[in-house]
Tab-separated table of C-alpha atoms in Angstrom:
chain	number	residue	atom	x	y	z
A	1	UNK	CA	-19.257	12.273	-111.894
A	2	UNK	CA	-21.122	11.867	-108.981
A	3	UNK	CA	-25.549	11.524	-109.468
A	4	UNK	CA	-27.910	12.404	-105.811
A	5	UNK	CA	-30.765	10.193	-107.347
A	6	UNK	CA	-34.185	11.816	-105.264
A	7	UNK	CA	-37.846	10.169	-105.243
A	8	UNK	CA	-39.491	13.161	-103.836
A	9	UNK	CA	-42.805	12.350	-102.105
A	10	UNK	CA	-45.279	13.851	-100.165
A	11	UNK	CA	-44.121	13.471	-97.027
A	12	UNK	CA	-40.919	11.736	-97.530
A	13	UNK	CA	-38.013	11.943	-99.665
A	14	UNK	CA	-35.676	8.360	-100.409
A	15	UNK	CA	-32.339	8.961	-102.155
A	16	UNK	CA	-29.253	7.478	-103.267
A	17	UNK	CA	-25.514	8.606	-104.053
A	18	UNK	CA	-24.101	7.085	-107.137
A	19	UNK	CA	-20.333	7.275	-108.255
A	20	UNK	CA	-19.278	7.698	-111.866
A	21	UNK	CA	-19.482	4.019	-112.508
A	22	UNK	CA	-23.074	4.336	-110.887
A	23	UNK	CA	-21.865	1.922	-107.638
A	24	UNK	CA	-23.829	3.064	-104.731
A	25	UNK	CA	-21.792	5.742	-102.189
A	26	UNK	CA	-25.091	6.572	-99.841
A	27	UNK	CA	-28.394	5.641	-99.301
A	28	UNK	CA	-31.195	7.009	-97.125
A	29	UNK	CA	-34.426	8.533	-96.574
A	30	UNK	CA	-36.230	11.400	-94.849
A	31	UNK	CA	-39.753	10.650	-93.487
A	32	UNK	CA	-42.478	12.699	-91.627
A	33	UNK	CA	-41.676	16.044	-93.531
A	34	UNK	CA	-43.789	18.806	-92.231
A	35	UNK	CA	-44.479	17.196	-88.870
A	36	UNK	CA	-43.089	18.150	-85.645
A	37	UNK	CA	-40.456	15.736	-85.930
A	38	UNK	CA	-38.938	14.044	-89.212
A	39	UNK	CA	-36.740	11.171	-89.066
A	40	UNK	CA	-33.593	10.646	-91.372
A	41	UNK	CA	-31.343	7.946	-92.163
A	42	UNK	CA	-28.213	7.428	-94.068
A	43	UNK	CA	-26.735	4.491	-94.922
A	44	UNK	CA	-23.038	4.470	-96.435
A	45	UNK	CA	-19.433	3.000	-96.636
A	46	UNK	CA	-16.703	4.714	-94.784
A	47	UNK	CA	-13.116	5.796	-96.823
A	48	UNK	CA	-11.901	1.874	-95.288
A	49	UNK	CA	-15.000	-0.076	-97.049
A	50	UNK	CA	-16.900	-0.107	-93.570
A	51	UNK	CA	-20.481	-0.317	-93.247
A	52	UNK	CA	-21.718	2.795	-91.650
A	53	UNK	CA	-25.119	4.473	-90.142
A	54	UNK	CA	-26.485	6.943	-88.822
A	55	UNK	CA	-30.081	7.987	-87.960
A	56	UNK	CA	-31.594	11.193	-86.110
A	57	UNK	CA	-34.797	13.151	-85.617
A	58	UNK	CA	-35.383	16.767	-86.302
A	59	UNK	CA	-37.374	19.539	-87.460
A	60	UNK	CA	-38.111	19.587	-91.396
A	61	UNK	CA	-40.925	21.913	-92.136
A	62	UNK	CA	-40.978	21.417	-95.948
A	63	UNK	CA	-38.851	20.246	-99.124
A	64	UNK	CA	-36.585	23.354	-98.688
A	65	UNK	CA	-35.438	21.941	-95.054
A	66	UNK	CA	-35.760	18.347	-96.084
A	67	UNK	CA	-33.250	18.486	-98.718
A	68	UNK	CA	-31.395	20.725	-97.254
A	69	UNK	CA	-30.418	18.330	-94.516
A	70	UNK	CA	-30.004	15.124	-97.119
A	71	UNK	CA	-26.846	17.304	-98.316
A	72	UNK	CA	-25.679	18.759	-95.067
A	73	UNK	CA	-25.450	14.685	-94.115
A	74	UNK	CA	-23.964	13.600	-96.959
A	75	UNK	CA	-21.086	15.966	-96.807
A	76	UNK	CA	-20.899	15.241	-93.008
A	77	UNK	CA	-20.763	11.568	-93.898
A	78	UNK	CA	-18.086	12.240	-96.051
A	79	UNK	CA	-20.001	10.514	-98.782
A	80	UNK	CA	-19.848	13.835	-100.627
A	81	UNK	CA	-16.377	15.546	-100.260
A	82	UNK	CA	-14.183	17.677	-102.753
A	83	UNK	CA	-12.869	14.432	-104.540
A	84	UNK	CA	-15.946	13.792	-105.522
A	85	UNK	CA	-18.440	16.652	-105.469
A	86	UNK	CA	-22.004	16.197	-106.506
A	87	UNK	CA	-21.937	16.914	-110.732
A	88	UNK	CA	-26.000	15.694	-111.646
A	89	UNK	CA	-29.001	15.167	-110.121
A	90	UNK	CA	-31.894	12.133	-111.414
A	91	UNK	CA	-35.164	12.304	-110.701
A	92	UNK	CA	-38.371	10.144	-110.507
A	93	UNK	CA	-41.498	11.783	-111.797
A	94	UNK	CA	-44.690	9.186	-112.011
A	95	UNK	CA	-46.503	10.670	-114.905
A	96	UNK	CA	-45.214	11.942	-118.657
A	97	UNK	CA	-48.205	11.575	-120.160
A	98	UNK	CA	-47.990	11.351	-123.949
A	99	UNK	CA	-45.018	13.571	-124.013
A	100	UNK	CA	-41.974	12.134	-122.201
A	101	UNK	CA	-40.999	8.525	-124.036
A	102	UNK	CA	-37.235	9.341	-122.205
A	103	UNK	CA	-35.840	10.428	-119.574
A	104	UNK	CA	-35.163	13.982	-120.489
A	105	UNK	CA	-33.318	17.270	-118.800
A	106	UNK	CA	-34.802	19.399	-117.003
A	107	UNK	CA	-35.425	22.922	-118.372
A	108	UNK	CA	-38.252	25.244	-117.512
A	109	UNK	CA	-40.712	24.025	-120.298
A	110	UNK	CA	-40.161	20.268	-118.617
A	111	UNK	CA	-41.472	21.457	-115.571
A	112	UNK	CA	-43.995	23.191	-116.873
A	113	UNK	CA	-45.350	19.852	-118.406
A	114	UNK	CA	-44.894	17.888	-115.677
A	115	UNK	CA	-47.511	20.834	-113.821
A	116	UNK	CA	-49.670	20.407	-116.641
A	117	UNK	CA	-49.848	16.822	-116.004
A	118	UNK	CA	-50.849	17.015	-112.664
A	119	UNK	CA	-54.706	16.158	-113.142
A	120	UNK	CA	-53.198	12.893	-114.149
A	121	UNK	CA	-51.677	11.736	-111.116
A	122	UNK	CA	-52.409	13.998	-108.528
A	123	UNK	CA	-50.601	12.327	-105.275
A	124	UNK	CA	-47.749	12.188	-107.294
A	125	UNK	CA	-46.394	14.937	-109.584
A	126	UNK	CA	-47.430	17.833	-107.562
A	127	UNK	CA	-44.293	15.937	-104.945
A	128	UNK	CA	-41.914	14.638	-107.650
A	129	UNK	CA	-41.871	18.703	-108.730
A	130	UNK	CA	-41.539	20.070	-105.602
A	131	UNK	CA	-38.166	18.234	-105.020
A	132	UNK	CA	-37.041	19.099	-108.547
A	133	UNK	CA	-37.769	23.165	-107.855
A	134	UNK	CA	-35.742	22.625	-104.348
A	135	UNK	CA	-33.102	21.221	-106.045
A	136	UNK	CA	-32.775	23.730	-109.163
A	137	UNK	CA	-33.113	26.097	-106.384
A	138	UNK	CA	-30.350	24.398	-104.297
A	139	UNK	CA	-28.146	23.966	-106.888
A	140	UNK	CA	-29.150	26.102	-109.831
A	141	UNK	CA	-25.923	25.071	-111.894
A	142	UNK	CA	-26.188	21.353	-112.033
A	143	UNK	CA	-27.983	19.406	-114.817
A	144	UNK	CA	-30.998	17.998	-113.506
A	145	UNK	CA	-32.574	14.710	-114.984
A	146	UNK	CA	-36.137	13.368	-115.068
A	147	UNK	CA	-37.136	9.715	-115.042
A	148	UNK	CA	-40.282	9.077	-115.831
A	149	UNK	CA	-42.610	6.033	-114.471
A	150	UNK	CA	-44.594	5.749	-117.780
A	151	UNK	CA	-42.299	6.501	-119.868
A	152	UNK	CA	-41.144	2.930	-121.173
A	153	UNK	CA	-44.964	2.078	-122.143
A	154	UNK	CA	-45.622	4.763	-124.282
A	155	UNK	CA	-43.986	1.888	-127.371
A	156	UNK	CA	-47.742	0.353	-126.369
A	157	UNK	CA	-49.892	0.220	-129.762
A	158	UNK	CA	-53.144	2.749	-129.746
A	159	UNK	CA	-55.397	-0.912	-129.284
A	160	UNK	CA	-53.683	-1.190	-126.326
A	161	UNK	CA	-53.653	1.971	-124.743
A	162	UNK	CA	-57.193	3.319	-125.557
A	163	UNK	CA	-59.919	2.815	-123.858
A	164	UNK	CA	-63.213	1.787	-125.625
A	165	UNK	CA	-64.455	5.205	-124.871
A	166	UNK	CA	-65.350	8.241	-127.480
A	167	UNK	CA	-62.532	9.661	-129.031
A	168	UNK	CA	-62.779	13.246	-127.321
A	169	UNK	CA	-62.052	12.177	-123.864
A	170	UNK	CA	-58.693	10.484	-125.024
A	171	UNK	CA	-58.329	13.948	-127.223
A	172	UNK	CA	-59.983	16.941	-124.610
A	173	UNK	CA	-58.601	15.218	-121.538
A	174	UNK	CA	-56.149	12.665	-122.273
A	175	UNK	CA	-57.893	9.289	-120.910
A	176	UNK	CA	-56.047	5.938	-122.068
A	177	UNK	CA	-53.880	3.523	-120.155
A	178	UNK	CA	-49.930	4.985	-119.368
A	179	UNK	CA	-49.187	2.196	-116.955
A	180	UNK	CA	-46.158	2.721	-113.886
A	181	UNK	CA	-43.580	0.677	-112.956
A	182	UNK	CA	-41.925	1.761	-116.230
A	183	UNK	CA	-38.329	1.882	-114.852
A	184	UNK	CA	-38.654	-1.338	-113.034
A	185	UNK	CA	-39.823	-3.020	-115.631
A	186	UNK	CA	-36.892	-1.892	-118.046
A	187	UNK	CA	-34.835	-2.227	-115.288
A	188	UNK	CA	-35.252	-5.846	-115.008
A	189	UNK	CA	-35.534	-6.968	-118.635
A	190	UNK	CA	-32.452	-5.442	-119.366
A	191	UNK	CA	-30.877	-7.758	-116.375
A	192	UNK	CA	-32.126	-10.552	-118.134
A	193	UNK	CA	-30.922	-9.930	-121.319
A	194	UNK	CA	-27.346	-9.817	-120.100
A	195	UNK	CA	-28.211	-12.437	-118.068
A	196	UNK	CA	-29.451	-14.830	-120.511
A	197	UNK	CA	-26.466	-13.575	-122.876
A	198	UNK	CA	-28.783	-12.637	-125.899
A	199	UNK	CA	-29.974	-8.811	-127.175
A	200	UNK	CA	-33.081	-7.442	-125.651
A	201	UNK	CA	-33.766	-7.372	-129.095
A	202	UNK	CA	-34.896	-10.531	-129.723
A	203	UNK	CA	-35.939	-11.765	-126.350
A	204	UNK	CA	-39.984	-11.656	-125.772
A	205	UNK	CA	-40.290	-11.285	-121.934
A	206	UNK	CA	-43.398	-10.720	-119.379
A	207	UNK	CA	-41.966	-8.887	-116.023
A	208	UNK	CA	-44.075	-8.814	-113.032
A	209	UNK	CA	-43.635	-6.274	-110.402
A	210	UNK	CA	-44.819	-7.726	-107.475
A	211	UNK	CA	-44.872	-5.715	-104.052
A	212	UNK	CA	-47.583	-3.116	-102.426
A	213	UNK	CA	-48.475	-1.969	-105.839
A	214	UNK	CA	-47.891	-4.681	-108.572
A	215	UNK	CA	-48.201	-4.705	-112.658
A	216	UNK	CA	-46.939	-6.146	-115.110
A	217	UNK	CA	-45.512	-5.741	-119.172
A	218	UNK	CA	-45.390	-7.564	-122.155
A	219	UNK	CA	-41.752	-6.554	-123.681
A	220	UNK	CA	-41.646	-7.655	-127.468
A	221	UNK	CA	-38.383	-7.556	-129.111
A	222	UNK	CA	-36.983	-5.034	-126.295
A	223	UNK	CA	-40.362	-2.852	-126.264
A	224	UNK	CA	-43.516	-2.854	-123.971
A	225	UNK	CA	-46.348	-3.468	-126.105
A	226	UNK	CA	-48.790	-3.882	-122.711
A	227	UNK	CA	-49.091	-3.697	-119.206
A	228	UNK	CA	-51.794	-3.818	-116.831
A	229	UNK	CA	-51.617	-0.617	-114.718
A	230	UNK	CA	-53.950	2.043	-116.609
A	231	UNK	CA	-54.621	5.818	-116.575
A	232	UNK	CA	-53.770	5.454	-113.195
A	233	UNK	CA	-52.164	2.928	-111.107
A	234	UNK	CA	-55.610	1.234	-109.711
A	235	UNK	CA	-56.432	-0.395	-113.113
A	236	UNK	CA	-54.863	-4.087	-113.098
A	237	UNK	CA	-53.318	-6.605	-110.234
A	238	UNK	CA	-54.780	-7.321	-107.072
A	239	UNK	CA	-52.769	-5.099	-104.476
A	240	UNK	CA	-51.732	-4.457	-101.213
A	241	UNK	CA	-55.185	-2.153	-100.934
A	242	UNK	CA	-55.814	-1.568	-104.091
A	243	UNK	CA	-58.396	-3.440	-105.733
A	244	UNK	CA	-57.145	-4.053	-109.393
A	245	UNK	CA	-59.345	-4.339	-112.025
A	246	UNK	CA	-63.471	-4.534	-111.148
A	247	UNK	CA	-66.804	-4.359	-113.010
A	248	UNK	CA	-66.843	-0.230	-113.506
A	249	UNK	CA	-70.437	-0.655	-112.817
A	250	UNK	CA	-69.777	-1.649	-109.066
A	251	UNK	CA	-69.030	2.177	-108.215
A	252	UNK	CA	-72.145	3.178	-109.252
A	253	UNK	CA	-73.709	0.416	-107.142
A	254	UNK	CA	-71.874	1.053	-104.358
A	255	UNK	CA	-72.562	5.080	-104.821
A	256	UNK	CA	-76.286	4.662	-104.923
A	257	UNK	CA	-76.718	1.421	-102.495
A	258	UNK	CA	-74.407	1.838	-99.973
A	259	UNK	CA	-74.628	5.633	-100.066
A	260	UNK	CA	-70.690	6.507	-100.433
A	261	UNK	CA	-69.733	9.974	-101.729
A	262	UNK	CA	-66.985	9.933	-104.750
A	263	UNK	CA	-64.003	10.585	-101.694
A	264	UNK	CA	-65.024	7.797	-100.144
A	265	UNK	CA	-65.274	5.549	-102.738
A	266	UNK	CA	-61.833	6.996	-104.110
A	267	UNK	CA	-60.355	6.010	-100.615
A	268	UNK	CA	-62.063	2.647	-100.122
A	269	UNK	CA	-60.659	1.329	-103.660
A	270	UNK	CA	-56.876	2.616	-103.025
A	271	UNK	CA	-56.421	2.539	-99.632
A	272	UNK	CA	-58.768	0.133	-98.031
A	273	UNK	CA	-59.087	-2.763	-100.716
A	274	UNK	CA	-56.733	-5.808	-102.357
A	275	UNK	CA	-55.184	-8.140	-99.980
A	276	UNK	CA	-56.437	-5.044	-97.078
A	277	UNK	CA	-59.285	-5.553	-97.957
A	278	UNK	CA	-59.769	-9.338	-98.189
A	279	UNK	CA	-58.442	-10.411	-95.185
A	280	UNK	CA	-57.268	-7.091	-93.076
A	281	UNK	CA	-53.707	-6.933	-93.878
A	282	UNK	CA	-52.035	-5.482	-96.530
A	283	UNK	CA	-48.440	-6.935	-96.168
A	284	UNK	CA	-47.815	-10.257	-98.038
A	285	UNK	CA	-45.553	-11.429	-95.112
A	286	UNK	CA	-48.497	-10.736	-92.430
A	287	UNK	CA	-50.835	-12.404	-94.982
A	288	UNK	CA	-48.543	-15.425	-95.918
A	289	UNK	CA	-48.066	-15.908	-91.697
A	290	UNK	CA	-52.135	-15.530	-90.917
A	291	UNK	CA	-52.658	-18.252	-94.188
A	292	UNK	CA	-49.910	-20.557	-92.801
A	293	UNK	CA	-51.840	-20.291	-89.092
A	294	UNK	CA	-55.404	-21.705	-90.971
A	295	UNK	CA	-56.625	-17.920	-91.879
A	296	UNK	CA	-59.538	-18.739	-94.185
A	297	UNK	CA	-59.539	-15.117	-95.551
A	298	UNK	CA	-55.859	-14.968	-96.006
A	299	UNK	CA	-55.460	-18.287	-98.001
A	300	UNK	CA	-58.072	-16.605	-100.037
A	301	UNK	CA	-56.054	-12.948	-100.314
A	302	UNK	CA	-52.848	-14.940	-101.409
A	303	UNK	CA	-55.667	-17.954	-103.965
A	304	UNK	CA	-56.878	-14.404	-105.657
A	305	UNK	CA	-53.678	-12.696	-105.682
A	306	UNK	CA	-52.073	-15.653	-107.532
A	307	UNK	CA	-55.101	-16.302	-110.318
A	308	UNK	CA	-54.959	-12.863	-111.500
A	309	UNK	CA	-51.239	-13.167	-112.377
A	310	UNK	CA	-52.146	-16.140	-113.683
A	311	UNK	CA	-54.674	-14.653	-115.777
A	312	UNK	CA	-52.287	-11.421	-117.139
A	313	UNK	CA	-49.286	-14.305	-117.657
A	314	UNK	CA	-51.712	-16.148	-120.293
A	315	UNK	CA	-53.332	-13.158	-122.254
A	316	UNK	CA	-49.459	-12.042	-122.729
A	317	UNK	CA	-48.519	-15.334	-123.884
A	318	UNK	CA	-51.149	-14.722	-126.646
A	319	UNK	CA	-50.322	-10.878	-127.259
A	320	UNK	CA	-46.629	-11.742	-126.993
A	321	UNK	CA	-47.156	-15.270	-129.480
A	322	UNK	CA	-43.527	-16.142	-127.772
A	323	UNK	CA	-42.778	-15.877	-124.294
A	324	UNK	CA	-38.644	-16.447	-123.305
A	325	UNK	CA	-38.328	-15.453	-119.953
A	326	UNK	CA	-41.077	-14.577	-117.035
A	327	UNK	CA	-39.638	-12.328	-114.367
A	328	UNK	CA	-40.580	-12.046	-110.999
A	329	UNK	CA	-39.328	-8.653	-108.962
A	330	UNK	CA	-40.828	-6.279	-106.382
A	331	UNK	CA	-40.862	-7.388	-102.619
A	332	UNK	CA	-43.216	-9.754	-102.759
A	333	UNK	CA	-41.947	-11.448	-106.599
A	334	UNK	CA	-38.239	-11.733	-105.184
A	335	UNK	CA	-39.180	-13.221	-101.559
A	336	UNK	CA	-42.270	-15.335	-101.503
A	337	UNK	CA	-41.246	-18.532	-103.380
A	338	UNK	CA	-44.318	-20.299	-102.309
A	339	UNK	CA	-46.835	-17.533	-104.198
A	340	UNK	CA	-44.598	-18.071	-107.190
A	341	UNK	CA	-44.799	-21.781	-106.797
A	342	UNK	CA	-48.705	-21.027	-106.739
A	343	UNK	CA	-48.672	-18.736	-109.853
A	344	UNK	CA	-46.932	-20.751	-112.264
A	345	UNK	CA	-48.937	-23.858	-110.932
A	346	UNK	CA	-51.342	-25.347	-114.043
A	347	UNK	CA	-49.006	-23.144	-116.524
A	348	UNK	CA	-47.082	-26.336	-117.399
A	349	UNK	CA	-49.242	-26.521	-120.949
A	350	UNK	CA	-47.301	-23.020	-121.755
A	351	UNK	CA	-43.707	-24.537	-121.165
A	352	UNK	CA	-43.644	-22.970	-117.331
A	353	UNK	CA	-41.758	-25.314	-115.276
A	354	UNK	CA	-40.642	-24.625	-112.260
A	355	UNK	CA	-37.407	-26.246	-110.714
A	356	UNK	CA	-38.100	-28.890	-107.634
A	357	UNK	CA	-36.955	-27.294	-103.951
A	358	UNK	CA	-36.993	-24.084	-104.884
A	359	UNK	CA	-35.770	-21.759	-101.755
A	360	UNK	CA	-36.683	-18.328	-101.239
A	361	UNK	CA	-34.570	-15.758	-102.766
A	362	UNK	CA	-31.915	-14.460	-100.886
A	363	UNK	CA	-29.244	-11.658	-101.842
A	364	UNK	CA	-28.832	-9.496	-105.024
A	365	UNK	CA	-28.333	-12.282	-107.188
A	366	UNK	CA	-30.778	-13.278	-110.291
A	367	UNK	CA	-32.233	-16.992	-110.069
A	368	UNK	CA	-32.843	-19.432	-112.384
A	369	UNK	CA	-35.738	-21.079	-111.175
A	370	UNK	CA	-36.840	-23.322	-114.346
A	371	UNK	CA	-36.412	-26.522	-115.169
A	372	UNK	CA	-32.910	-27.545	-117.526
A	373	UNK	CA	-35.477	-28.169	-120.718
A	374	UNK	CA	-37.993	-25.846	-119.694
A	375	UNK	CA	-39.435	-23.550	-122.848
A	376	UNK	CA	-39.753	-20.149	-121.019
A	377	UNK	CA	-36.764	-19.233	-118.215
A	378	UNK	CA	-38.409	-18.197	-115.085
A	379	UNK	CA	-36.059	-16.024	-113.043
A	380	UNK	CA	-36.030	-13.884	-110.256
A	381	UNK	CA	-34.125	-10.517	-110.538
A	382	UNK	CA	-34.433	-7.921	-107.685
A	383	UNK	CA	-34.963	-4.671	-109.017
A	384	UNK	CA	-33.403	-1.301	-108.454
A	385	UNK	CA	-35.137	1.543	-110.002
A	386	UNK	CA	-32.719	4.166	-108.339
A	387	UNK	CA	-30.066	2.755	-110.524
A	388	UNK	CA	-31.667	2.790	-113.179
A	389	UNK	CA	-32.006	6.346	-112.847
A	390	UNK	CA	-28.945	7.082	-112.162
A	391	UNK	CA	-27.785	5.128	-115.696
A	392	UNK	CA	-30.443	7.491	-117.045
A	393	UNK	CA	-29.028	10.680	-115.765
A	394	UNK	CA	-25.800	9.737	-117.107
A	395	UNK	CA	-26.848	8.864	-120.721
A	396	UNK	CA	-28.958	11.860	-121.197
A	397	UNK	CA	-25.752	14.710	-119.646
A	398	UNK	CA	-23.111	12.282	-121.799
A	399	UNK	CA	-25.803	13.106	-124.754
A	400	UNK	CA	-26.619	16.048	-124.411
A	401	UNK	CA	-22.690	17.507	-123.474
A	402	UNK	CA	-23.770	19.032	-120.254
């Protein structure tokens, strides 16, 4: 069995080749799609074990082209061949809704749901199902897999995922909190499981996703019973330019003082807010070099970044009762030992201890970074949501006999 795992997006496409024993063959990306010129890269092993890649610019007008050319490299590449011909495809789709709580395969009444769906995330599924209808299109006799991003929250209790609204909106147009991240998130708590040799079962863990977006989850005995991204993913963490959680009033203010329309509003609290906002930058690493240079504004991006995981990691310690592990992942929870160091600072009364001389995280290796008698195991565990996918894609065709 060999799984083409595809994260469709606007204008890009990133994929991955995965062998029956889901070890990476290929990996690589498309960007630019539609413009005059798109770039692609592939990244692979040769038939020795050698490190190969290759990169190239080129017309790609739409999906259709785009995809096109991911397969036409592959088989050049020799990643693909006739020893091991492409048998399933995995996708990412953000949004299920209330519908998908697994990864399911794709017929014509999943698509159809993931249309209907669009309202709720409308950057994201109208991409995710164009690369799925290429692909069916493509190859209209290989089982086709979707992964969805919210799909490991829906376990969340109703007094967690309503809102304190009037029922109708949750019933006439499906407002409550879905939360993203979903596959990360299981991803990673599964990783500590095995890594801390004990069932997911009966481990109580809060995983933080850390990178341009960020959320977290409170996993109780294997399940998510909370996280902080919402009915979409602006609700929550500070991010990269997304502010997180605010007084809902402040639109309103800023509608009638400052005289924004609702686009520009919409733009100004995804795109041009968070660490962007506070201090101009939106990369941790730019921020973390401006704060160590006596920024004022970026020692206060990375002082507000911090106290708001601070603030989640406590009001899951309650929800939870029992916390065993904390895991960092995401960009910016796997590389930037010094924000950890600053997040679990003050946490001590919880049983957060963090080891002396910790050094940044290097490799694909999970790190203990707790002390020997500390109550809750920090560790860091790099994710890898494409994977996880792939593992998906595999349990549901083994399930379903495809």
């Amino acid at each position: 069995m060999t799984i083409l795992v595809i994260n469709s997006g606007s204008s890009s496409i990133k994929y991955q080749l995965f062998n029956h024993q889901t070890q990476p063959l290929a990996s690589g990306q498309l960007d630019r799609i539609g413009q005059a010129e798109s770039r692609h890269w592939l990244r692979w092993r040769d038939e020795d074990g050698a490190a190969q890649y290759w990169e190239s610019t080129g017309p790609a007008a739409d999906h259709h082209r785009a995809l096109e050319w991911v397969v036409e490299q592959l088989d050049a590449s020799g990643a693909l061949d006739s020893r091991q011909p492409l048998t399933a495809i995995g996708h990412r789709v953000v949004h299920g809704g209330e519908r998908f709580k697994q990864p399911v395969l794709i017929d014509e009444s999943v698509m159809e749901a993931i249309r209907d769906m669009i309202p709720l995330a409308p950057l994201h599924n109208p991409a995710n199902l164009e690369g799925i209808e290429v692909t069916r299109t493509l190859f209209p006799d290989l089982p086709q897999v979707a992964v969805f991003d919210t799909a490991f929250h829906q376990t969340m209790p109703s007094y967690a995922f309503r809102y304190p609204l009037p029922e109708r909106f949750y019933r006439n147009y499906q407002v409550r909190r879905y939360g993203f991240h979903g596959t990360s998130h299981h991803y990673v708590a599964k990783q500590a499981a095995a890594y801390l040799r004990t069932p997911l079962e009966q481990l109580n863990l809060v995983t933080l996703h850390l990178g341009n977006g960020c959320s977290a989850a409170a996993i109780q005995a294997g399940t998510c019973i909370d996280t902080s991204m919402g009915m979409t993913p602006l609700e929550g963490l500070m991010m990269g330019t997304r502010c997180g959680d605010i007084d809902p009033a402040l639109h309103f203010y800023l509608l009638r003082e400052a005289g924004l329309s609702p686009e520009q509003l919409e733009k100004l609290l995804n795109k041009e807010s968070g660490l962007k906002g506070v201090c101009g930058s939106s990369d941790m690493r730019e921020v973390s070099k401006k704060a160590r240079q006596g920024d004022a504004d970026a020692r206060l991006a990375r002082a507000m970044f911090a106290y708001r995981i601070k603030k989640v990691i406590g009001g899951y310690y309650a929800a939870l009762g029992r916390v065993d592990a904390i895991i960092f992942t995401g960009g910016i929870g796997e590389h930037d030992a010094a924000l950890r160091q600053q997040i679990c600072t003050g946490l001590e009364a919880l049983g957060i201890r963090l080891s002396g001389g910790e050094e940044p995280t290097a490799g694909d290796a999970i790190q203990s970074l707790h002390e020997a008698e500390a109550a809750i195991k920090l560790l860091v565990i790099p994710t890898d949501e494409e994977l996880e996918i792939a593992r998906c894609t595999q349990a549901v065709i083994g399930d379903t006999g495809v």
